[in-house]
Coordinates of C-alpha atoms in Angstrom, one line a residue:
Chain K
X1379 CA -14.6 21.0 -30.1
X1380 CA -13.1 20.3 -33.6
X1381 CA -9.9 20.5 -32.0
X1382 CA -10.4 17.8 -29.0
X1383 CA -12.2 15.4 -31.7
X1384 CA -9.0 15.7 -33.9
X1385 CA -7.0 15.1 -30.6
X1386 CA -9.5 11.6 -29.8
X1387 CA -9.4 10.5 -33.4
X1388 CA -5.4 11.2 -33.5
X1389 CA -4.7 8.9 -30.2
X1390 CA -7.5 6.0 -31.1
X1391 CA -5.0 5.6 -34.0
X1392 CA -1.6 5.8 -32.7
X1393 CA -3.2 3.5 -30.0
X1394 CA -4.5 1.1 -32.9
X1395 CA -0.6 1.1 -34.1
X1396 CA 0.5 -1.8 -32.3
X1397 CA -2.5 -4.2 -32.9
X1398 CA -1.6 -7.3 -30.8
X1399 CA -0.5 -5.0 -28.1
X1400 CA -3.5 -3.4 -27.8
X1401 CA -5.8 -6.8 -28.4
X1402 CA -3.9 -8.4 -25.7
X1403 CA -4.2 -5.4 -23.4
X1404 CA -8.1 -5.1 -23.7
X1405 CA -8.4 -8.6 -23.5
X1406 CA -6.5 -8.4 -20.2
X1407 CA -9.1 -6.3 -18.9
X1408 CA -11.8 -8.1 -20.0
X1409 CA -10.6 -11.3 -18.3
X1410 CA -9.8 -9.3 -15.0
X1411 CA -13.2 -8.4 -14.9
X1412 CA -14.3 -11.7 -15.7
X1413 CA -12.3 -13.2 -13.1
X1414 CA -14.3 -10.7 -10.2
X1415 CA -17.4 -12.3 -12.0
X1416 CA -16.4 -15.8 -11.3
X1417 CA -15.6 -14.8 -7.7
X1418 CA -19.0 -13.8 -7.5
X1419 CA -20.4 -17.1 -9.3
X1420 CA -18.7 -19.1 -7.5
X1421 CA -19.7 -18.0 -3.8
X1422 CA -23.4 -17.5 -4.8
X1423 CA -22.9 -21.4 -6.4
X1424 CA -23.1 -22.2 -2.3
X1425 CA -25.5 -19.5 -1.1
X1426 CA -28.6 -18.1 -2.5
X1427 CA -28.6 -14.7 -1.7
X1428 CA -26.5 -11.9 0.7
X1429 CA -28.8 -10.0 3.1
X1430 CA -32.2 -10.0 1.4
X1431 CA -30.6 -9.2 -2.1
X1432 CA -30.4 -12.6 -4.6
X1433 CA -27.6 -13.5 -6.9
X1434 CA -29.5 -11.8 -10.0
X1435 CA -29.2 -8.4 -7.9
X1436 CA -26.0 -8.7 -6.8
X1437 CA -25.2 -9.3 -10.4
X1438 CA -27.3 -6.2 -11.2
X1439 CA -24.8 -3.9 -8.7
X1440 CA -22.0 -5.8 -9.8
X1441 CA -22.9 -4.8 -13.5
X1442 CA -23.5 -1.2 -12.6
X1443 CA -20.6 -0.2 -10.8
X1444 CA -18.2 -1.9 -13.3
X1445 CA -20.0 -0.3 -16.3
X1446 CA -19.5 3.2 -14.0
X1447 CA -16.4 2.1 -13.6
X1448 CA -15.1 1.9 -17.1
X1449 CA -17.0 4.3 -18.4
X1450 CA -15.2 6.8 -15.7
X1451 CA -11.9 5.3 -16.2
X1452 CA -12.0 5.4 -19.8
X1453 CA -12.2 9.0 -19.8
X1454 CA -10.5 10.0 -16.3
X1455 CA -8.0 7.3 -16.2
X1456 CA -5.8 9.3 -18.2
X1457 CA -5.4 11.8 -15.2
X1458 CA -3.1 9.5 -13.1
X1459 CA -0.5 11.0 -15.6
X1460 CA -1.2 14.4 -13.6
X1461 CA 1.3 14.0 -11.0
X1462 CA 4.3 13.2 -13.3
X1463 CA 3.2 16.1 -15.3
X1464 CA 3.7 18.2 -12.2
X1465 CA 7.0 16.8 -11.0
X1466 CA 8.4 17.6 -14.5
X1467 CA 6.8 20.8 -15.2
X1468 CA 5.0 19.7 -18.2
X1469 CA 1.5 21.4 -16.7
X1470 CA 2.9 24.7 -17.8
X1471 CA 2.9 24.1 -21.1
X1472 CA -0.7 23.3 -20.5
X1473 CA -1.2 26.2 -18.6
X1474 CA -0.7 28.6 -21.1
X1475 CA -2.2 27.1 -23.7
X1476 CA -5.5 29.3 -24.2
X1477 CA -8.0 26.3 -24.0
X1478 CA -9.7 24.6 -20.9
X1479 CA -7.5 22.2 -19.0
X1480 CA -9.0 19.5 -18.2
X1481 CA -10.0 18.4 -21.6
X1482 CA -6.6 18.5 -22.8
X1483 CA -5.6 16.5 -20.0
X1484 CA -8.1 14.0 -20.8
X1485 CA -8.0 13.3 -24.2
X1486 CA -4.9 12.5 -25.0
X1487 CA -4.5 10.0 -22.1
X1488 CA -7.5 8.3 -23.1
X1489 CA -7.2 4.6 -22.9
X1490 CA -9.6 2.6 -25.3
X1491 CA -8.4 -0.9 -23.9
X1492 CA -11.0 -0.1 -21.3
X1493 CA -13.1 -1.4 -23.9
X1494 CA -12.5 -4.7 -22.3
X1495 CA -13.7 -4.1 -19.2
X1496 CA -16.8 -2.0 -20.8
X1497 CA -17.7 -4.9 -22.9
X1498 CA -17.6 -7.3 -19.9
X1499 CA -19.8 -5.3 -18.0
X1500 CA -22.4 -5.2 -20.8
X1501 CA -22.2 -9.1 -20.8
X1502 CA -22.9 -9.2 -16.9
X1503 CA -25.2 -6.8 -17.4
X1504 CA -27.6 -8.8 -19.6
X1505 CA -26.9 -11.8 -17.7
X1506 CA -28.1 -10.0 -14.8
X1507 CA -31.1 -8.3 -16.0
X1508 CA -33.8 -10.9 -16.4
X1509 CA -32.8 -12.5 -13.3
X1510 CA -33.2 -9.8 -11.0
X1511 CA -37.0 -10.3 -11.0
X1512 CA -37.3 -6.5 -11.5
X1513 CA -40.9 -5.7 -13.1
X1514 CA -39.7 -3.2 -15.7
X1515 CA -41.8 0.5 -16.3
X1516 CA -40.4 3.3 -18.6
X1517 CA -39.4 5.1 -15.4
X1518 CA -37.2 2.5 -14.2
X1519 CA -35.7 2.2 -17.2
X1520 CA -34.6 5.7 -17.3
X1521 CA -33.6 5.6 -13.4
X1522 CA -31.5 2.5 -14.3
X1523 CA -29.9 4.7 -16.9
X1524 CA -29.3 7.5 -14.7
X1525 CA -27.7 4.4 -12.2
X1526 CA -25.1 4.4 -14.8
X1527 CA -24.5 7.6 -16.0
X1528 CA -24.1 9.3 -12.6
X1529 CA -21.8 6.5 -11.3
X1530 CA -19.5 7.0 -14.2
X1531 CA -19.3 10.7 -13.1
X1532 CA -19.1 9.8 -9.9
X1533 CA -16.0 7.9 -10.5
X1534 CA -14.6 10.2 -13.1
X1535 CA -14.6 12.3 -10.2
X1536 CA -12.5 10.0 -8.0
X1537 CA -10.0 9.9 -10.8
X1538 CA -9.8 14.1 -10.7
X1539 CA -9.7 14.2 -7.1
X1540 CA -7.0 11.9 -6.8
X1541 CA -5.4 13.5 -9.4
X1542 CA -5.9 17.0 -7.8
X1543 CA -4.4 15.8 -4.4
X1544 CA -1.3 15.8 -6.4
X1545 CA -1.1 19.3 -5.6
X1546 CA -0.3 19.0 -1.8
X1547 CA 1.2 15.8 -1.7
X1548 CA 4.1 15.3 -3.7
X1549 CA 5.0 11.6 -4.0
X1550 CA 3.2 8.6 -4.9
X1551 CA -0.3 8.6 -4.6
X1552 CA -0.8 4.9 -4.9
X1553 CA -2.3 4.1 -1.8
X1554 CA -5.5 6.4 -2.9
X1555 CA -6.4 3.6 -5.5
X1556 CA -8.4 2.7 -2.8
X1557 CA -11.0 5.0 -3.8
X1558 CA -11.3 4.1 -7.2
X1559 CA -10.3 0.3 -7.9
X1560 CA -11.1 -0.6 -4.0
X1561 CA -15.2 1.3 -5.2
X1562 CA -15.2 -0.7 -7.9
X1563 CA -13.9 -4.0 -6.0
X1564 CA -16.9 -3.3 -2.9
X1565 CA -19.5 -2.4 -5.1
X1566 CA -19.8 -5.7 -6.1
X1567 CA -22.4 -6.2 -3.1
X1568 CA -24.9 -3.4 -2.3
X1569 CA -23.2 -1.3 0.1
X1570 CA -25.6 -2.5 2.9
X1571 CA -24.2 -5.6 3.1
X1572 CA -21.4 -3.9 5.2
X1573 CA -23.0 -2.4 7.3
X1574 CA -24.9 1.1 9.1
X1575 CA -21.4 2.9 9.1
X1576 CA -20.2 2.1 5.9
X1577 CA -23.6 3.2 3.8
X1578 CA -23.8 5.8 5.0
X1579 CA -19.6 6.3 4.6
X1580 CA -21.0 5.7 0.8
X1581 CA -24.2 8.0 1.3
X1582 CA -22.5 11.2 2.4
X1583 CA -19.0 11.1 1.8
X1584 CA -18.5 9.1 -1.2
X1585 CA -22.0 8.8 -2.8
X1586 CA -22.1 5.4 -4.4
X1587 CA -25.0 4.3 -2.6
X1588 CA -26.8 6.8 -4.4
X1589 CA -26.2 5.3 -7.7
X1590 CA -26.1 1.6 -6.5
X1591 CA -28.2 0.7 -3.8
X1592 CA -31.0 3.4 -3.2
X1593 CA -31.9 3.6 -6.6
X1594 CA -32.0 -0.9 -7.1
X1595 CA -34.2 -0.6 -3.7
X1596 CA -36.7 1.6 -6.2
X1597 CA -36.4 -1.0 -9.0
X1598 CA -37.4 -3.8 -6.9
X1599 CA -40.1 -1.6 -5.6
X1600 CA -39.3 -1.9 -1.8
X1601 CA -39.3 1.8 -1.9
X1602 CA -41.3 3.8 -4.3
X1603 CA -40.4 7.4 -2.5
X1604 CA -39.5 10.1 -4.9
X1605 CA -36.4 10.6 -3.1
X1606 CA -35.1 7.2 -4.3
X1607 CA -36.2 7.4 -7.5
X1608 CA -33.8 10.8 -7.9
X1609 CA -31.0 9.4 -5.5
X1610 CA -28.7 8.7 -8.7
X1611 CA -29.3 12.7 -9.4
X1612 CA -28.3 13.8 -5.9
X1613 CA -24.9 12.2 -6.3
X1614 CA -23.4 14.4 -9.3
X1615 CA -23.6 16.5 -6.2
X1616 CA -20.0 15.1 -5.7
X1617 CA -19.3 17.2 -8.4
X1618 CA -18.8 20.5 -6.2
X1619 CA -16.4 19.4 -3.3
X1620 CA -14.3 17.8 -6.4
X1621 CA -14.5 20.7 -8.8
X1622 CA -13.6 22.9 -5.3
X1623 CA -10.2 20.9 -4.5
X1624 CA -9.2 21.5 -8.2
X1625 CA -9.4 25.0 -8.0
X1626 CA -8.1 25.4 -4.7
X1627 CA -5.2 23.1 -5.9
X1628 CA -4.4 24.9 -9.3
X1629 CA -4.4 28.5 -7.6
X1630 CA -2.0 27.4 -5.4
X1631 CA -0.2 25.6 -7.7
X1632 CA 3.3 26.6 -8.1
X1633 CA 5.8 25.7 -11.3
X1634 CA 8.9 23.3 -9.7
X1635 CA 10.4 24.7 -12.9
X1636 CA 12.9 22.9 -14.7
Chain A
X746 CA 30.0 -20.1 -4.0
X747 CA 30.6 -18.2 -0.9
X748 CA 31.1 -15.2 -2.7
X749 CA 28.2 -15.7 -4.4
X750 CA 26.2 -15.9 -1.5
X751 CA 27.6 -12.4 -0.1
X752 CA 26.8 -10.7 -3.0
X753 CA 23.1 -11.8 -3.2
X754 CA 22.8 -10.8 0.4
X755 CA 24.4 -6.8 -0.1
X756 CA 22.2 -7.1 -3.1
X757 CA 19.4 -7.5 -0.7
X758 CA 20.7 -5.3 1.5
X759 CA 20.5 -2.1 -1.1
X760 CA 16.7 -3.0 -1.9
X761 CA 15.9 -3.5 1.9
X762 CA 17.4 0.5 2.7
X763 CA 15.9 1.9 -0.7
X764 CA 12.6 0.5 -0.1
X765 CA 12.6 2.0 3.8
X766 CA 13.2 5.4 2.1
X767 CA 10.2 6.4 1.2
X768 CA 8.2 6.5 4.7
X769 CA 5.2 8.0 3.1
X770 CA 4.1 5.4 0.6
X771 CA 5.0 2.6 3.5
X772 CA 2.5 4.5 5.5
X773 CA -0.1 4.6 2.7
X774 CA 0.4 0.9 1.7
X775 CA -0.1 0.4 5.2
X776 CA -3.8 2.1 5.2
X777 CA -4.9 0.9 2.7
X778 CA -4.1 -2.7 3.1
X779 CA -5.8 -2.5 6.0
X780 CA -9.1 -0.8 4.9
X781 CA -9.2 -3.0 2.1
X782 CA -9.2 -6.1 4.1
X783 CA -11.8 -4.7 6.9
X784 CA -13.8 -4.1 4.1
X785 CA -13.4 -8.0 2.5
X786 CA -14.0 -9.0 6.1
X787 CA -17.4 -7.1 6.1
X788 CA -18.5 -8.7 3.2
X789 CA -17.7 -12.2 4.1
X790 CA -19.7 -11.8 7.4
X791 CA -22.1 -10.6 5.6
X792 CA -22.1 -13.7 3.1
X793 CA -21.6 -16.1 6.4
X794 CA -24.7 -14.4 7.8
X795 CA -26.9 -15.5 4.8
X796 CA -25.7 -18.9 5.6
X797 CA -23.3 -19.7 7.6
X798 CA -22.7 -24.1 6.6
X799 CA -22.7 -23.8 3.3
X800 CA -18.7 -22.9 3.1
X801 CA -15.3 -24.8 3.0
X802 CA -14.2 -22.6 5.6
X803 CA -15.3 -21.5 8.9
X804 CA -16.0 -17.5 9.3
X805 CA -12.9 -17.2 11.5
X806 CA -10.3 -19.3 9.0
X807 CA -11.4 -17.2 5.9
X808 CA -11.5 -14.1 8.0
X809 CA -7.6 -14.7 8.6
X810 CA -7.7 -15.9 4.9
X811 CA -8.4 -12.6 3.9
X812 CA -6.2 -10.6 6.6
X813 CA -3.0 -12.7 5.5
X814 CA -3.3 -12.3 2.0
X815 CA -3.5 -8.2 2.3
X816 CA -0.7 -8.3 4.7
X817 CA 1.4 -10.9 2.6
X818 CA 0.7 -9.4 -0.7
X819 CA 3.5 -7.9 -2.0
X820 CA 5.1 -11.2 -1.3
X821 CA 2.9 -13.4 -4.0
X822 CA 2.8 -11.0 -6.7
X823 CA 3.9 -12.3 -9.6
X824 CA 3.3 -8.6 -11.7
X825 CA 5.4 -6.4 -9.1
X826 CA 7.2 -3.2 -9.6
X827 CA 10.0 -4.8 -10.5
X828 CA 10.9 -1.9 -13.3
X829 CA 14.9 -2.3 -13.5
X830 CA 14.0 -5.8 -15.0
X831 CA 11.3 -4.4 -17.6
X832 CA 12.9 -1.5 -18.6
X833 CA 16.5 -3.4 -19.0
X834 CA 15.0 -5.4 -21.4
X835 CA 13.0 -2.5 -23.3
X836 CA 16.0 -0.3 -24.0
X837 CA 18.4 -2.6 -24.2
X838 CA 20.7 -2.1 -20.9
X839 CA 20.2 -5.9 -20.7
X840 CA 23.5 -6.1 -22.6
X841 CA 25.5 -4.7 -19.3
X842 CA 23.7 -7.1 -16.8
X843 CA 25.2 -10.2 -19.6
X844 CA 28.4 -9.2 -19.7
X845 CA 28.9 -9.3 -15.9
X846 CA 30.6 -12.0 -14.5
X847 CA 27.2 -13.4 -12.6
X848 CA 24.6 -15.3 -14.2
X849 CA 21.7 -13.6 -15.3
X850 CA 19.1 -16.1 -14.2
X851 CA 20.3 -16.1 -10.3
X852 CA 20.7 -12.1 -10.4
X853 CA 17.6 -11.6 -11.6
X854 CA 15.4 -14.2 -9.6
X855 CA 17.5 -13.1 -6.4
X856 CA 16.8 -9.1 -7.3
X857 CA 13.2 -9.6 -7.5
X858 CA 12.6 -11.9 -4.9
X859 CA 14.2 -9.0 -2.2
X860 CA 12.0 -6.7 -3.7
X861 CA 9.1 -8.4 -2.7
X862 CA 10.8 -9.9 1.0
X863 CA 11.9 -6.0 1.2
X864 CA 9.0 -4.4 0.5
X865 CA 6.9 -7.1 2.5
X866 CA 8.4 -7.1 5.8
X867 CA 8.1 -3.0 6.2
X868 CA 4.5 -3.4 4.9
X869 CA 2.9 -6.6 6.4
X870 CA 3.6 -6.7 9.9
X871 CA 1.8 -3.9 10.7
X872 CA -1.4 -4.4 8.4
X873 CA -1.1 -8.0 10.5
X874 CA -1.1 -6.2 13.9
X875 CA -3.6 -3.9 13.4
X876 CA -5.9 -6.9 12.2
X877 CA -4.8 -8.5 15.5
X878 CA -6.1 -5.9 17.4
X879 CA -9.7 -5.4 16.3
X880 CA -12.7 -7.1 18.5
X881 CA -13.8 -10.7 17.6
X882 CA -15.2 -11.6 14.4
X883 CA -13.2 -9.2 12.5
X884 CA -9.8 -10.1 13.8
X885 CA -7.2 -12.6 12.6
X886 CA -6.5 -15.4 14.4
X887 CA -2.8 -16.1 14.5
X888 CA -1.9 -20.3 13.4
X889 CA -2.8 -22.1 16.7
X890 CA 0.2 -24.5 17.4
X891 CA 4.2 -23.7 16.6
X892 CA 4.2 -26.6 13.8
X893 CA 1.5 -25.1 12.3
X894 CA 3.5 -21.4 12.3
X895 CA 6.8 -23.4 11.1
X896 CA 4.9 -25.0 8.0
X897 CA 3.4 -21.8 7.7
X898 CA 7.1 -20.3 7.0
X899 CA 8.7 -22.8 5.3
X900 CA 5.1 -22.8 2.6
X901 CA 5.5 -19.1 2.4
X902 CA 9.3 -19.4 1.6
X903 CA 8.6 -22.0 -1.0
X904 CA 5.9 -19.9 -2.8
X905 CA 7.5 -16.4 -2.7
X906 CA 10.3 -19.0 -5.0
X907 CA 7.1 -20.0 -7.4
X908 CA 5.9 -17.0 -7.5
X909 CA 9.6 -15.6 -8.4
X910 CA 10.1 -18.3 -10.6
X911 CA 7.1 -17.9 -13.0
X912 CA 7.8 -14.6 -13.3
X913 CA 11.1 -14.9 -14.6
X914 CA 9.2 -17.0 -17.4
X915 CA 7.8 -14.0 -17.7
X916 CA 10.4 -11.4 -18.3
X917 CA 12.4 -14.1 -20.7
X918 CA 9.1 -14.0 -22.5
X919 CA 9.6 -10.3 -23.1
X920 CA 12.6 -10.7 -24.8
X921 CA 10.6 -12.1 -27.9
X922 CA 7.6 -9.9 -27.1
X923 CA 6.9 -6.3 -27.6
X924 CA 3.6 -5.9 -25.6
X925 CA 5.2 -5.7 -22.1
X926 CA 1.6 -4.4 -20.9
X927 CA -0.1 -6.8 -22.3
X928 CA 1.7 -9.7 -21.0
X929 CA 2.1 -8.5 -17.9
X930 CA -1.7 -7.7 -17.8
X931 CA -2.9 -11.3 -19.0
X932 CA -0.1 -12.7 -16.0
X933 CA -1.6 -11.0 -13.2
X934 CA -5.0 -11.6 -14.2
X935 CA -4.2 -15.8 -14.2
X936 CA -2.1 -16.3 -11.5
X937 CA -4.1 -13.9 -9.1
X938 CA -7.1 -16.1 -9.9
X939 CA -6.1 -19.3 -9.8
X940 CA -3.9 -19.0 -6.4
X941 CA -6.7 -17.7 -4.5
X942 CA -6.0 -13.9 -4.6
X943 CA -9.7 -13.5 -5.7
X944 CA -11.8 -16.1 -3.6
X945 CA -10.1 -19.1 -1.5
X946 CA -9.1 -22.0 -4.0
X947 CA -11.3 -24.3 -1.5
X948 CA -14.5 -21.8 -2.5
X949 CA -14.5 -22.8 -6.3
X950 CA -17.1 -25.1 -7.1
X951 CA -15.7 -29.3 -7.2
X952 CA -15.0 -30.0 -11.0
X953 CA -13.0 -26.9 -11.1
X954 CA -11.4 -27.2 -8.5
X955 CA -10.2 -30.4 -9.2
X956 CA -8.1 -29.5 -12.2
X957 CA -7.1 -25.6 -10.6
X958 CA -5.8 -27.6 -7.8
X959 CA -2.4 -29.3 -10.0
X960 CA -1.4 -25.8 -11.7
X961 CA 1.4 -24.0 -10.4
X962 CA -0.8 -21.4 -9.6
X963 CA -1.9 -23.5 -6.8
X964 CA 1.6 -23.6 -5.0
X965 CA 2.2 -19.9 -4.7
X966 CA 0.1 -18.5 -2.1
X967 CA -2.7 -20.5 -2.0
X968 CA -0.8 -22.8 -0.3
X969 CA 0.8 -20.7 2.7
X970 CA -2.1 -18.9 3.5
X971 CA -4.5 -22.0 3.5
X972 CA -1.7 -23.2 6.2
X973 CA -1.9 -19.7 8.3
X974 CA -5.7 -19.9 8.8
X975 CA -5.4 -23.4 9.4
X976 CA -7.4 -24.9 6.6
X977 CA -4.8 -27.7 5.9
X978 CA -3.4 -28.9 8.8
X979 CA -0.4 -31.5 9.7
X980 CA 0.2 -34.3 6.6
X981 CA -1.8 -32.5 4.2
X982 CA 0.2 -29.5 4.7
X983 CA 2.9 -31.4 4.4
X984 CA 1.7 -33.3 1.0
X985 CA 1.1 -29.7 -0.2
X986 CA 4.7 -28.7 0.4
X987 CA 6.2 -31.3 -1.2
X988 CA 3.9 -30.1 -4.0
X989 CA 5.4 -26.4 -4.2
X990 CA 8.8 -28.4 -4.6
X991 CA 7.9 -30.2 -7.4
X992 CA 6.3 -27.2 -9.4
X993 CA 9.3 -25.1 -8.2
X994 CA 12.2 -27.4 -9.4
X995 CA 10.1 -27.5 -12.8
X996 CA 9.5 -23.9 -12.9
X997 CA 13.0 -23.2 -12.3
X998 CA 14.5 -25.6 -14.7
X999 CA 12.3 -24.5 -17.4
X1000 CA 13.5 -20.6 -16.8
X1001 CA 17.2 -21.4 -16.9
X1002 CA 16.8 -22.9 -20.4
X1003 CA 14.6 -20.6 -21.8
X1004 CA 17.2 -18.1 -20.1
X1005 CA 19.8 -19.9 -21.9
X1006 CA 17.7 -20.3 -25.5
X1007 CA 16.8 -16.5 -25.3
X1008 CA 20.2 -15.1 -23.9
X1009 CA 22.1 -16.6 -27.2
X1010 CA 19.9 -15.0 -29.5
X1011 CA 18.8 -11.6 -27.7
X1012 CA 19.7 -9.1 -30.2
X1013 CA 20.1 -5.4 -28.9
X1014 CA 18.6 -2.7 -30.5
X1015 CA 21.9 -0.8 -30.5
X1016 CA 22.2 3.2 -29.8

C-alpha cells in the first residue's frame, strides 16, 4: 500500500510539472462537460420535461452518470495505455514484478485533469438537487450515494474490459469508446426515454439502469420496492463477467516479445 | 502550378490507400457511428414526443440532422488524427518539411484536408446507408430536390476548407505553445459546440443564437448539414454560402501570415 501511495503522490507531481499544461487541460474538460450541459439547457429551454421525467431530473441523471463517469475514468482511464503496453511487450515487465497488476497499471496512468470534469459534475449536481422535487430521508440519501459509487465501478469496469479485449483483438480498439464515452453521452436522459429494448440492453447487459434510472424511480417515490432501493448494489454484479474476461485474457496471454 | 496540382493529388492519393489499410477499424468506425446516431435518434423522439411544436425543426429534418453529422464526422473535425503535423512540430522534423521546395501552409492544409475526405468517404457512406434503410421515423431522409443536393456539396466543400483552415491556426499556434493537449482539448471543445456538433445551432435559445450565428464556428458544419436536412433552403442557403466564403478567405489569410510570422522565427530544438 505504501508503495502505490508513493507511486500516486510521485505522478500528481510530475503531472503538476507543467502548470499551464495541466490548467488548460482540466479546464478543457471541464468546459466539455459544460458544453453537454448547455445541450441539455438549452432543449429543456423549449420543452418542460422528456417522458414523465422534468428538467431537474434529467439534470439529476445527467449529474450522476458524469460524476460515475469521472470518478471511473479518473482511476481506469489510465488502462487505454493497455494495448500499447502489449504491442511492445512492456506487460512483461509488469508481469513479473511480484505485486498485483492491475494496480500498477492504474496508478501510474492516473489522470488528475479529470478533476475538470469531476468538478463540473459536482456543480450540475447541486444545480440539480433542489429542483428535482425529491422529498429527502436518510435512506435516500445513502441510495443516492450508492447511485454514484456503483456507477463509477461500473464504468471503471468498462475501461478494464475494453482494456482486456486487447487480448484478442490486436489493433485499435477505438470504436469500443462507445461503451464508455457513448454511456456517458446517453445517460444524460434516463435510459427509458429510449425505449423497452434499450433498458433493458442497460438492465442486463450493461447495468446502468441500475445505478441511474431504477434507483431515481425510488427517490421520487414512484416505486418504494426493496428491489429498487438495492438496484445500484445489484450492478457491481458487472464486476464478475469483467473480472472473468481478464483472467481468461491474461492466461492466454502470450509475450509478442521483442 | 500544374505541377503543383499533381502533387497535392498523389499526396492524396497515399492518404486515400493508407487509410483503406486497416479494414478493421473502418468496420468499427462504421458500428459505431451508426449505434451512436440510432441512439441520438431515440432520444430526440423521445424529446419530440414530450412536445412535438416547440422545436426549430421538424422530427424528420433533425432526425437527418443527426444521421448526417455521424456519417460526415470525420469530415468537420477540426481536432483529427492528424499526428504527422503534431508530432513534426513536437520533435522538431518541422525543419525537413521547410526546407522543401513547397510551401508549408498549402502542404499542410492540403495533407490534412485528405485525411479527413480519405477517411470520410470509406466511413460515411455506409453509416448513411444503413440509416437509409431503417423503417420511418428513424431513417434519414435524403435532400428532396437536386439543387438542394448540389448546395449541399458545394456547403460541405466549403466547410471541410473552414474547418481545415482554423486548424491550421491551430498547429501554427503550437509552435509557440508547449501544451499540445491542452490546446487541442480547449479547440475541440469550442468549435464542436458552436457549429452544431452538440445540439442544432437553430436549437440554442434567440439571444445566443444571434451572436453564435457570425463566428466562424457557424460556417463549418453547421452550415452543410442544416442544407442536407433541409432546414435552409434556396436563397438562404445561398446567403449562408457566401458566408462560409467570407470567413474562409479570412481564416486563410490570417494562417498564411501567422505561417509566415512563426516560420521566420521557429527555432528547432536541435539533436
Amino acid at each position: 500500500m505504501r508503495l502505490y501511495w508513493n507511486y500516486f503522490l510521485m505522478e500528481l507531481k510530475s503531472q503538476m510539472q507543467y502548470k499551464i499544461s495541466f490548467l488548460l487541460t482540466t479546464l478543457g474538460q471541464f468546459l466539455t462537460a459544460f458544453t453537454s450541459f448547455f445541450g441539455i439547457k438549452f432543449i429543456f429551454s423549449r420543452i418542460s420535461g422528456i417522458d414523465d421525467f422534468t428538467y431537474g431530473q434529467v439534470l439529476l441523471c445527467f449529474s450522476v452518470i458524469m460524476l460515475s463517469f469521472s470518478i471511473g475514468e479518473m482511476i481506469g482511464g489510465g488502462l487505454a495505455v493497455f494495448p500499447n503496453l502489449l504491442r511492445e511487450g512492456e506487460l512483461d515487465r509488469i508481469l513479473v514484478r511480484p505485486r498485483r497488476i492491475i494496480p500498477q497499471l492504474i496508478v501510474p496512468n492516473m489522470d488528475f485533469s479529470r478533476l475538470g470534469l469531476l468538478l463540473q459534475a459536482v456543480i450540475v449536481l447541486c444545480i440539480a438537487v433542489p429542483v428535482s422535487g425529491i422529498q429527502w430521508t436518510p435512506q435516500k440519501a445513502l441510495v443516492f450515494g450508492m447511485m454514484i459509487i456503483c456507477g463509477s465501478v461500473i464504468f471503471f469496469c468498462l475501461f478494464l474490459m475494453i482494456a482486456a479485449f486487447a487480448f484478442f483483438i490486436i489493433g485499435s480498439l477505438d470504436f469500443l469508446n462507445i461503451f464508455t464515452y457513448g454511456m456517458r453521452q446517453f445517460g444524460r436522459y434516463p435510459f427509458s426515454v429510449y425505449g423497452d429494448t434499450i433498458l433493458r440492453f442497460f438492465t442486463f447487459v450493461v447495468p446502468l439502469a441500475l445505478v441511474q434510472y431504477y434507483p431515481l424511480l425510488y427517490l421520487l417515490d414512484r416505486e418504494d420496492s426493496f428491489l429498487y432501493m438495492i438496484s445500484p448494489l445489484l450492478s457491481l454484479l458487472f464486476l464478475l463477467p469483467t473480472l472473468l474476461l481478464y483472467r481468461i485474457g491474461l492466461r492466454n496471454y502470450k509475450s509478442t516479445g521483442s | 502550378m500544374k505541377v503543383n496540382v499533381k502533387m497535392y493529388l498523389s499526396l492524396f492519393r497515399i492518404r486515400f490507400h493508407r487509410n483503406l489499410q486497416y479494414r478493421a477499424v473502418v468496420l468499427g468506425a462504421i458500428i459505431k457511428g451508426f449505434f451512436w446516431s440510432l441512439m441520438e435518434v431515440l432520444g430526440y423522439i423521445a424529446l419530440y414526443h414530450a412536445n412535438l411544436t416547440g422545436f426549430p425543426m421538424e422530427l424528420s429534418q433533425t432526425v437527418s440532422y443527426v444521421w448526417a453529422h455521424q456519417s460526415f464526422i470525420v469530415l468537420f473535425t477540426v481536432v483529427f488524427a492528424d499526428g504527422e503535423i503534431y508530432s513534426s512540430i513536437r520533435s522538431g522534423t518541422v525543419a525537413y518539411e521547410l526546407v522543401r521546395p513547397s510551401k508549408l501552409y498549402g502542404r499542410w492544409f492540403c495533407q490534412s484536408a485528405s485525411n479527413r475526405l480519405s477517411f470520410a468517404l470509406v466511413n460515411c457512406l455506409p453509416v448513411l446507408l444503413l440509416g437509409l434503410l431503417l423503417p420511418k421515423p428513424y431513417s434519414l431522409t435524403l435532400p428532396s430536390s437536386q439543387a438542394q443536393l448540389i448546395l449541399f456539396t458545394v456547403s460541405a466543400l466549403l466547410a471541410l476548407c473552414v474547418t481545415v483552415a482554423f486548424a491550421m491556426l491551430m498547429y501554427i499556434s503550437l509552435f509557440y505553445l508547449v501544451s499540445q493537449r491542452g490546446i487541442q482539448m480547449m479547440v475541440r471543445v469550442t468549435t464542436i459546440f458552436f457549429s452544431g456538433g452538440i445540439i442544432p445551432l437553430p436549437f440554442f435559445p434567440d439571444p445566443v443564437l444571434r451572436i453564435v450565428q457570425w463566428l466562424p464556428f457557424a460556417a463549418m458544419q453547421n452550415m452543410p448539414l442544416q442544407i442536407f436536412c433541409g432546414s435552409i433552403m434556396g436563397t438562404v442557403a445561398a446567403k449562408g454560402i457566401c458566408f462560409q466564403i467570407f470567413w474562409l478567405t479570412i481564416l486563410v489569410l490570417t494562417g498564411r501570415a501567422a505561417m509566415e510570422q512563426a516560420t521566420k522565427k521557429v527555432i528547432i530544438n536541435g539533436g
